[in-house]
Coordinates of C-alpha atoms and ligand atoms in Angstrom, one line a residue:
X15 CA 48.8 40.3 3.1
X16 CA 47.6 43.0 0.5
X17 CA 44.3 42.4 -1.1
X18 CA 43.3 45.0 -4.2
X19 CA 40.0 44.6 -5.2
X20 CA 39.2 46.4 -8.7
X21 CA 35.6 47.0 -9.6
X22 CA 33.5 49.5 -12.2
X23 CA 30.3 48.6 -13.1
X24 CA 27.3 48.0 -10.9
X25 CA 27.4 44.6 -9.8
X26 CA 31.0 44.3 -9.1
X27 CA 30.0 46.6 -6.4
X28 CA 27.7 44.8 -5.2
X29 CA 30.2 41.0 -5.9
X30 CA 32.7 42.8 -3.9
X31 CA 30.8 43.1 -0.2
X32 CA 31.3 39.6 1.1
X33 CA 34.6 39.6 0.2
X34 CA 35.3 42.7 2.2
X35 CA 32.7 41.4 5.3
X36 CA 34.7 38.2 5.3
X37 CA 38.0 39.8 5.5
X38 CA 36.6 42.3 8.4
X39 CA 35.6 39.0 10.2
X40 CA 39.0 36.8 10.0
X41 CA 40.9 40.0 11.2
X42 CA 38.6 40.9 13.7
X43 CA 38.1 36.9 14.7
X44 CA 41.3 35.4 13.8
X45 CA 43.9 38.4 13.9
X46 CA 44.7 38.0 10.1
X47 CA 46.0 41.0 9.3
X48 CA 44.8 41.4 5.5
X49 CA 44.8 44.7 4.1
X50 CA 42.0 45.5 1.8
X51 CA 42.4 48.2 -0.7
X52 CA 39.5 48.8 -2.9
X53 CA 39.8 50.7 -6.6
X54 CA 37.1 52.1 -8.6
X55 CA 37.8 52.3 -12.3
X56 CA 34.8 55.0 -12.5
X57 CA 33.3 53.0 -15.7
X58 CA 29.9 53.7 -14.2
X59 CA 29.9 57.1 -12.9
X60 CA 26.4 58.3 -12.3
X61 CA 24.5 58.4 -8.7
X62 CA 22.3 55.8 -9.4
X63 CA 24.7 53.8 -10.8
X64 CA 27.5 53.7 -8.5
X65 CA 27.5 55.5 -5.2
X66 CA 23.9 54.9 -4.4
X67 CA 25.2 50.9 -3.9
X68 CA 27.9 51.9 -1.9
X69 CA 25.8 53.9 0.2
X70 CA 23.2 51.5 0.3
X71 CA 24.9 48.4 1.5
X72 CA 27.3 50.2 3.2
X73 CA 30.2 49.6 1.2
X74 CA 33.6 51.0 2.3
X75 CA 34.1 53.8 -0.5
X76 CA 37.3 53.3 -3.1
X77 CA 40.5 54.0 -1.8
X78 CA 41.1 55.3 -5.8
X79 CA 38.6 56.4 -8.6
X80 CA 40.3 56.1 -11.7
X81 CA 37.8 58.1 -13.7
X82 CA 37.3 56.0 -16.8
X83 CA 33.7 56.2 -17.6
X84 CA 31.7 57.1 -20.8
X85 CA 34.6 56.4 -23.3
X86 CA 34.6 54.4 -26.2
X87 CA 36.0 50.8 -25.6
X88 CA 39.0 50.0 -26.5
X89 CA 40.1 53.8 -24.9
X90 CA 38.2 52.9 -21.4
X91 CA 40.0 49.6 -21.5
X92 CA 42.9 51.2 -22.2
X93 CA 42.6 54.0 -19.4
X94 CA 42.1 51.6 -17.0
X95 CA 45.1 49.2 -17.6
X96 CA 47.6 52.4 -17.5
X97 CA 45.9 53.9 -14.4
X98 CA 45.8 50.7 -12.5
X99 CA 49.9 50.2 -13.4
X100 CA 50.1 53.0 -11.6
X101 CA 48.4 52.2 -8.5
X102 CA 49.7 48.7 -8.5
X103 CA 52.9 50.1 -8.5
X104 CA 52.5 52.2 -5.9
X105 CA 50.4 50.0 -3.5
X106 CA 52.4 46.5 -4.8
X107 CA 49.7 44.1 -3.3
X108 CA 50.3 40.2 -3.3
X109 CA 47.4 39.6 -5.3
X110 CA 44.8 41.8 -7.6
X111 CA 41.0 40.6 -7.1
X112 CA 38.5 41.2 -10.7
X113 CA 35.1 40.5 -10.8
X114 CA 33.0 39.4 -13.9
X115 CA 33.7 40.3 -17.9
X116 CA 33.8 44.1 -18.0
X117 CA 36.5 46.4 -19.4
X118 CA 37.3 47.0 -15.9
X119 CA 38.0 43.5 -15.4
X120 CA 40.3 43.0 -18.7
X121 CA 42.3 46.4 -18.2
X122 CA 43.1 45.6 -14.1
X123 CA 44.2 42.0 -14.9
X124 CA 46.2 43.3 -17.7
X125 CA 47.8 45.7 -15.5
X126 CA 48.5 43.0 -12.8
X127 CA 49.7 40.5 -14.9
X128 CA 52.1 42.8 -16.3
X129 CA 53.7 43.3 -13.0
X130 CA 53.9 39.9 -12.0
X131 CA 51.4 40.6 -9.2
X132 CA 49.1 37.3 -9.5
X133 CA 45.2 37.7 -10.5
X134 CA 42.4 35.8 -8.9
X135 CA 39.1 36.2 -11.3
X136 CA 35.6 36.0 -9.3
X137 CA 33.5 34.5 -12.3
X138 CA 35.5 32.7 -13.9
X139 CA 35.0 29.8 -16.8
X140 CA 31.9 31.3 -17.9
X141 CA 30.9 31.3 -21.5
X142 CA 28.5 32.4 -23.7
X143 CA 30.6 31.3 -26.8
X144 CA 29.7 34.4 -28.7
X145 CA 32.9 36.1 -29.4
X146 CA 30.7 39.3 -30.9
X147 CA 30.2 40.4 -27.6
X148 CA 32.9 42.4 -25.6
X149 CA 32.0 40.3 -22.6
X150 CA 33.3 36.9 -23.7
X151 CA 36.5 38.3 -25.0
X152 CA 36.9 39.8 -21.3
X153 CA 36.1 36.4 -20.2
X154 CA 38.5 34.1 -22.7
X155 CA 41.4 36.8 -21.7
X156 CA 41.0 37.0 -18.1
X157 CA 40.5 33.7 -17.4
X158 CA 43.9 32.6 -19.9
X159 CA 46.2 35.4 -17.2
X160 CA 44.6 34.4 -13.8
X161 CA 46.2 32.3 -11.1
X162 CA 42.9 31.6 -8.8
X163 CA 40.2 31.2 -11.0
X164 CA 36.9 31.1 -8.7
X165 CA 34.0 29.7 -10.4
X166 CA 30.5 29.7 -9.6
X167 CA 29.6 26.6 -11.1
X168 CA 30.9 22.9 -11.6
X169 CA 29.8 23.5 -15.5
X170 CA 32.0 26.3 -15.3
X171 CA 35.2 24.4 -13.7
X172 CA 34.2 22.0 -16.8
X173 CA 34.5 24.7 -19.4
X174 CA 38.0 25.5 -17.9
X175 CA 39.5 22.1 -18.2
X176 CA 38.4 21.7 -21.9
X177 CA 40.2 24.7 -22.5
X178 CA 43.7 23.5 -21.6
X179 CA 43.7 24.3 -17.6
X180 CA 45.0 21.3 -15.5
X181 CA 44.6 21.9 -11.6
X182 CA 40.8 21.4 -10.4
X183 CA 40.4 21.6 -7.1
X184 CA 37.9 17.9 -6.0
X185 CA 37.1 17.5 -9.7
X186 CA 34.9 20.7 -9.7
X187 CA 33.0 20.1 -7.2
X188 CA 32.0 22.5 -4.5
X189 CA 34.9 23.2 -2.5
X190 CA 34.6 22.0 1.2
X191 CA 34.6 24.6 3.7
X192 CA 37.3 22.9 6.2
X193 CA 39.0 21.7 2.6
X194 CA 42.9 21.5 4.3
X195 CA 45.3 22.0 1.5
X196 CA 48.7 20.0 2.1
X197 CA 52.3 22.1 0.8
X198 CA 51.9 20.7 -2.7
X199 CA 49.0 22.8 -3.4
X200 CA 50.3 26.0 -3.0
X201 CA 49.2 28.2 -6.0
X202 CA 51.5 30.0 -8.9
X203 CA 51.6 31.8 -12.0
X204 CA 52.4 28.4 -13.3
X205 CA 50.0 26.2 -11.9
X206 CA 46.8 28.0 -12.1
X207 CA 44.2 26.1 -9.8
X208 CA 40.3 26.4 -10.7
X209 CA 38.0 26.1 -7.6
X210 CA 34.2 25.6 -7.6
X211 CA 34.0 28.0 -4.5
X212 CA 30.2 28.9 -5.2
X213 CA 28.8 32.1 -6.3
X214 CA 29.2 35.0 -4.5
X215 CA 26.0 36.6 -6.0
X216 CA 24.1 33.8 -4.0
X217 CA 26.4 35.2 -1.0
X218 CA 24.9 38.9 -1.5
X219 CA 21.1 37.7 -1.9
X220 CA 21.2 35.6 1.2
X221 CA 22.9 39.0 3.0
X222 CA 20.8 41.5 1.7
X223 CA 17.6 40.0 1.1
X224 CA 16.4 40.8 4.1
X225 CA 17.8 44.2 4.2
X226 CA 15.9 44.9 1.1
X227 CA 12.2 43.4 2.5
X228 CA 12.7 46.1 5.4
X229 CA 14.1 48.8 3.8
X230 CA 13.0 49.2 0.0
X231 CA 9.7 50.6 -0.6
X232 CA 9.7 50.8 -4.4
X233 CA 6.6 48.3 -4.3
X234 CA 3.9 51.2 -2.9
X235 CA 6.0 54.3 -4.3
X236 CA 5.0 52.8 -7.9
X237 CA 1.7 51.4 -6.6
X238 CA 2.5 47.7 -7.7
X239 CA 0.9 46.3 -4.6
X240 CA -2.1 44.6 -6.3
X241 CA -0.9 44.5 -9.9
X242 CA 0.6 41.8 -11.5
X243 CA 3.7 43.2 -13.5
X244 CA 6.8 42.0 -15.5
X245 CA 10.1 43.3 -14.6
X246 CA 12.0 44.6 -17.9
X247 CA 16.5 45.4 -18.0
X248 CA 18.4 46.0 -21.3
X249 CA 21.3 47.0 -21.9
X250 CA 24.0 44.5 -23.7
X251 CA 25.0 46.4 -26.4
X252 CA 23.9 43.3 -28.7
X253 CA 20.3 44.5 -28.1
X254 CA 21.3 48.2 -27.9
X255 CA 23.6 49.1 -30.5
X256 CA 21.7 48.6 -33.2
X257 CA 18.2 50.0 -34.3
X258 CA 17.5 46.8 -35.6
X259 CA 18.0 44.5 -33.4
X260 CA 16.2 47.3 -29.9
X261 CA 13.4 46.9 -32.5
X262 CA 13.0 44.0 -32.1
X263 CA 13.1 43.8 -28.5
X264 CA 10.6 46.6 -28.2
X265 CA 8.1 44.2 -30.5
X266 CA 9.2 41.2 -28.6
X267 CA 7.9 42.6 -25.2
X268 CA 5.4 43.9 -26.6
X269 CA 4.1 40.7 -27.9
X270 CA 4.9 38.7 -24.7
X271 CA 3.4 41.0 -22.2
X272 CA 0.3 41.2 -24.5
X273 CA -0.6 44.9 -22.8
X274 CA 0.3 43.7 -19.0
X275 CA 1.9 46.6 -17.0
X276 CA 5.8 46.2 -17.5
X277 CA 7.9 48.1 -15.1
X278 CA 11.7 49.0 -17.1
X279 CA 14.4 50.7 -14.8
X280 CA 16.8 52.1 -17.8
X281 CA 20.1 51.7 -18.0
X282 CA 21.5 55.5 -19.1
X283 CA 23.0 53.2 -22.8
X284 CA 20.0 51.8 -23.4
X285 CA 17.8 55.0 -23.2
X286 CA 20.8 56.9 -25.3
X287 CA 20.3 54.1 -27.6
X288 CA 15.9 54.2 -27.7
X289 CA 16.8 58.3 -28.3
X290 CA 19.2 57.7 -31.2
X291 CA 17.6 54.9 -33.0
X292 CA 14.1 56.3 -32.5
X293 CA 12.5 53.9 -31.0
X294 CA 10.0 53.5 -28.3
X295 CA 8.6 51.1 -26.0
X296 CA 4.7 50.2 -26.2
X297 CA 2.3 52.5 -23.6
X298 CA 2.8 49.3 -21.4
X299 CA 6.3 49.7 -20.5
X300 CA 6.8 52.4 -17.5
X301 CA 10.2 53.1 -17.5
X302 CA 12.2 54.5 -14.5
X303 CA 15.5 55.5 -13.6
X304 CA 18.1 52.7 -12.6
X305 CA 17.2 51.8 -9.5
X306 CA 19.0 50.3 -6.1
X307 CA 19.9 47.0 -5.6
X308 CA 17.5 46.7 -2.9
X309 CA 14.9 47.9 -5.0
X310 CA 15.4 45.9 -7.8
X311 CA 15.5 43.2 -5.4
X312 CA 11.8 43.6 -4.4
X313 CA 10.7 44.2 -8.1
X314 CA 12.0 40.6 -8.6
X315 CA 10.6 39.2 -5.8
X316 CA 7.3 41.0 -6.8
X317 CA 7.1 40.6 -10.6
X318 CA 5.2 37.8 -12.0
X319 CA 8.3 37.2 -14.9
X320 CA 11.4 39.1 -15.6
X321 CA 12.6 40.0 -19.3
X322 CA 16.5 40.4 -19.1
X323 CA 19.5 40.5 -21.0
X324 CA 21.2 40.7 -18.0
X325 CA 23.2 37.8 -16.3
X326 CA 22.7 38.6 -12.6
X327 CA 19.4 38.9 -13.3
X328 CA 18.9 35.4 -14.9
X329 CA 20.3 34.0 -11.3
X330 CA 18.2 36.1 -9.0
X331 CA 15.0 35.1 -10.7
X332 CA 16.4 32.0 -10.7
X333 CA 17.1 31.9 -6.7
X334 CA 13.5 33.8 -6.2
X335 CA 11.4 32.0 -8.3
X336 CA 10.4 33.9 -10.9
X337 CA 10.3 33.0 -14.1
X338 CA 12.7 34.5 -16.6
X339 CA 13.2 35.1 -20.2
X340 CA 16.6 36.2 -21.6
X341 CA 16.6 38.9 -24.4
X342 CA 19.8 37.1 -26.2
X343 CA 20.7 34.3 -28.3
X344 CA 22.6 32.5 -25.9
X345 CA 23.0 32.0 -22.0
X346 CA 26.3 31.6 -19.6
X347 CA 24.1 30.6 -17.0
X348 CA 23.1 27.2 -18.5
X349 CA 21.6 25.8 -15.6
X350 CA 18.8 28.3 -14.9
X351 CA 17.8 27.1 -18.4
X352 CA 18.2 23.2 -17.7
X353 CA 16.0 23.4 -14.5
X354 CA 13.2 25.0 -16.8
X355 CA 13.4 28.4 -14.9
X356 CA 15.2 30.3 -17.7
X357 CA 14.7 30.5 -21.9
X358 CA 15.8 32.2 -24.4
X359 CA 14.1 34.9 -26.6
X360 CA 15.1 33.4 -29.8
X361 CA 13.6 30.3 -29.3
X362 CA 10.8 31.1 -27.1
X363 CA 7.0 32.6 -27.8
X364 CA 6.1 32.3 -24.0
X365 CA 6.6 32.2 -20.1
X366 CA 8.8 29.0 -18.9
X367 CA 6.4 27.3 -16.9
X368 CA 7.6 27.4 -13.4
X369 CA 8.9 24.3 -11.9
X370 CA 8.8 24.1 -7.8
X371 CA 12.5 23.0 -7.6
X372 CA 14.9 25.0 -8.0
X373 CA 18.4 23.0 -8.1
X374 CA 21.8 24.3 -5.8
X375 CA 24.0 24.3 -8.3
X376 CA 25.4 27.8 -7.6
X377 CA 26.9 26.6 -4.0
X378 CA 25.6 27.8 -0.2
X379 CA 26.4 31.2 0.0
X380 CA 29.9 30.6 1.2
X381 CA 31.9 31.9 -1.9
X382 CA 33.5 34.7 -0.5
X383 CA 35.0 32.3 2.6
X384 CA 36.4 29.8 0.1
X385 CA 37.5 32.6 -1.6
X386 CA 39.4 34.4 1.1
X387 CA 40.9 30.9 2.1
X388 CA 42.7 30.7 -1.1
X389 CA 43.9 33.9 -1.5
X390 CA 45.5 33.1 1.6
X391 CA 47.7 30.7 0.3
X392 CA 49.1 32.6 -2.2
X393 CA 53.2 33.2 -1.8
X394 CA 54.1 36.3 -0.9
X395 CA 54.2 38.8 -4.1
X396 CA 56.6 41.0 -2.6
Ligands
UD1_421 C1 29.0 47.2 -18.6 C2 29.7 45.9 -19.0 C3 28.6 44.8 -18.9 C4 27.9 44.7 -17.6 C5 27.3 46.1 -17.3 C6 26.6 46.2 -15.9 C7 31.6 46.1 -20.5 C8 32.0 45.8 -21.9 N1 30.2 45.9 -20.3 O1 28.1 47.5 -19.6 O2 29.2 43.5 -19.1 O3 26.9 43.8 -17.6 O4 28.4 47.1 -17.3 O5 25.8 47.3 -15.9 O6 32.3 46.4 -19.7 N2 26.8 55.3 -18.7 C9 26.3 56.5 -18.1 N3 26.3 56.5 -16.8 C10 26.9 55.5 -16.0 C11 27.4 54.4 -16.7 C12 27.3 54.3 -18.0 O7 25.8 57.4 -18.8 O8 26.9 55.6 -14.8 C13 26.8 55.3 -20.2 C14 28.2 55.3 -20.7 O9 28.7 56.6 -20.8 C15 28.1 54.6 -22.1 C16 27.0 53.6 -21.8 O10 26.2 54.0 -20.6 O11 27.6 55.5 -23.0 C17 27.5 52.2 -21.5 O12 28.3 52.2 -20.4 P1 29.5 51.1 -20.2 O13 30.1 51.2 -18.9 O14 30.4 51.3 -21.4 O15 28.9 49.7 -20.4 P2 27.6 49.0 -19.8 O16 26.6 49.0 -20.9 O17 27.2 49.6 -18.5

């Protein structure tokens, strides 16, 4: 069986290592014979950005870089569904793996879809039901063309069914790891199934937590050993497009942090956008390149909150235990908000006060087995 994997932006690097370490293992273990072919659509481009993941957590490198970074939208979108027609055509795999809400995500399914190679969508039924941002139209589309549709919460499964989809694998609830599917369940185009397998983020953090306490040492190269700090990422172009609205980030951090060192690794839109609009952080905010995912692992772990309009982000504090507010309006990831972990900007003038428990609801770190299961079962494309 042929698996294509399609990734582009910074965490779908990262989403796509336990898929590929789980389909090493079965090969190696259980003489499966998958074939993993991985393509990078090239939407982030820069060192820091891309290849220092792949390097870090030893990540195969792409079989194919597609090249379609720093262009406008609808052209990157674009870019990627024509290239990746090509490459589909020429490797014709039995299923197309995309990860998350980005353009890469949209153009590859599109692409797949369109050769009647069947999808499976790592993220799916996640919605922030905010159809201004490019992210839940990525969503809402991908979601509507994909055959698996792997979702990392039971809320999420939920989401799905009121939107029309029928087949829910154990009414949402976290697949079973020796689930045994009888004939009838074999997967189409038709019959989209939706499957709480998890969420693979929660696989990475339990892999390379570790990794990261033993290898990162972005704690004593910025001297944060002793210092109590707040961990600062923007870059949703809700908060960056717009002088107005980065404004009023800028003020709100200002405001919350109330002079307390604030440590901001930038994201290369969000510092275009602070050149063009003119505006600056207060004295407070030390901002740094993007950094590693190991590193930004450690300056979670380490910071006493996190501000974030990022939804990775919101989880990992989430699973470490530190306390999060989310620069936007509105969340996908409802349930870091329910357990009191999690608020929202808009509607919050301070620090969520830290309960002890922090609820599984985002599965065992098993995804990417579940996951590999059921791409098993898929008919043959070809
Ligand atoms: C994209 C995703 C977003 C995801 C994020 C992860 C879409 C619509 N958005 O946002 O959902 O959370 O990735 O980081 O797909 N740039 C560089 N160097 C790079 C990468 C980007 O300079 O390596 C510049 C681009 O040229 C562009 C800007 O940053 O000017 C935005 O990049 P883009 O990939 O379009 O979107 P992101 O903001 O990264």
């Amino acid at each position: 069986m042929k698996i294509c994997h399609v990734v582009g932006a910074r965490p779908q690097f990262v989403k796509y290592l336990p898929l590929n370490l789980a389909t090493k293992k079965l090969n190696r273990e259980c003489a499966a014979d998958l074939v993993d072919v991985l393509v990078h659509t090239g939407q982030h481009y820069d060192y820091n950005m891309s290849r220092l993941f792949f390097d870090e957590l030893g990540i195969k490198l792409p079989d194919y870089n597609l090249g379609a970074g720093g262009k406008l939208q609808a052209v990157q979108t674009a870019e990627v569904l024509v290239k990746c027609d090509e490459v589909f055509n020429k490797e014709d795999p039995d299923v197309v793996v995309v990860y998350g809400d980005t353009n890469s995500t949209i153009g590859a399914a599109l692409a797949a879809v369109k050769l009647h190679i069947p999808v499976a969508h790592v993220e799916a039924g996640l919605r922030s039901f905010n159809k201004f941002m490019p992210e839940e139209i990525n969503r809402i589309v991908v979601d509507h063309t994909s055959t698996l549709l792997f979702c990392p919460s039971q809320s999420a499964t939920q989401q799905l069914q009121n939107e029309g989809f029928r087949r829910v694998l154990d009414n949402g609830k976290l697949m079973s790891l020796d689930y045994k599917f009888s004939d009838q369940s074999m997967i189409d185009k038709n019959n989209p199934m939706i499957v709480n397998t998890g969420d693979i983020m929660y696989d990475v953090m339990e892999h390379a937590l570790k990794m990261a306490q033993s290898q990162s040492s972005i704690i004593a190269d910025l001297a944060l050993g002793d210092i109590n700090f707040t961990l600062l990422t923007i870059h949703r172009a809700e908060n960056t497009d717009h002088a107005e609205a980065l404004k009023r980030v800028a003020e709100y951090v200002t405001d919350i942090t109330s002079g307390g060192q604030v440590i901001c690794p930038m994201h290369p839109r969000t510092a275009k956008a602070c050149e063009r609009h003119g505006v600056q952080f207060g004295s407070n905010v030390r901002i740094i390149d993007p950094v590693s995912y190991f590193d930004l692992l450690m300056l979670l772990e380490s910071a006493s909150g996190v501000l974030t309009d990022s939804g990775g982000l919101q989880k990992e504090a989430f699973w470490m235990k530190t306390p999060c507010i989310t620069l936007r309006e509105e969340t996908e990831w409802i349930e870091t908000i329910d357990s009191g972990w999690n608020v929202l900007f808009g509607t919050a003038d301070c620090w969520p006060n830290a309960p002890e428990f922090v609820p599984s609801v985002y599965g065992d770190g098993n995804a990417a087995e579940r996951m590999l299961h059921l791409l098993q079962l898929l008919p043959e494309h070809r």
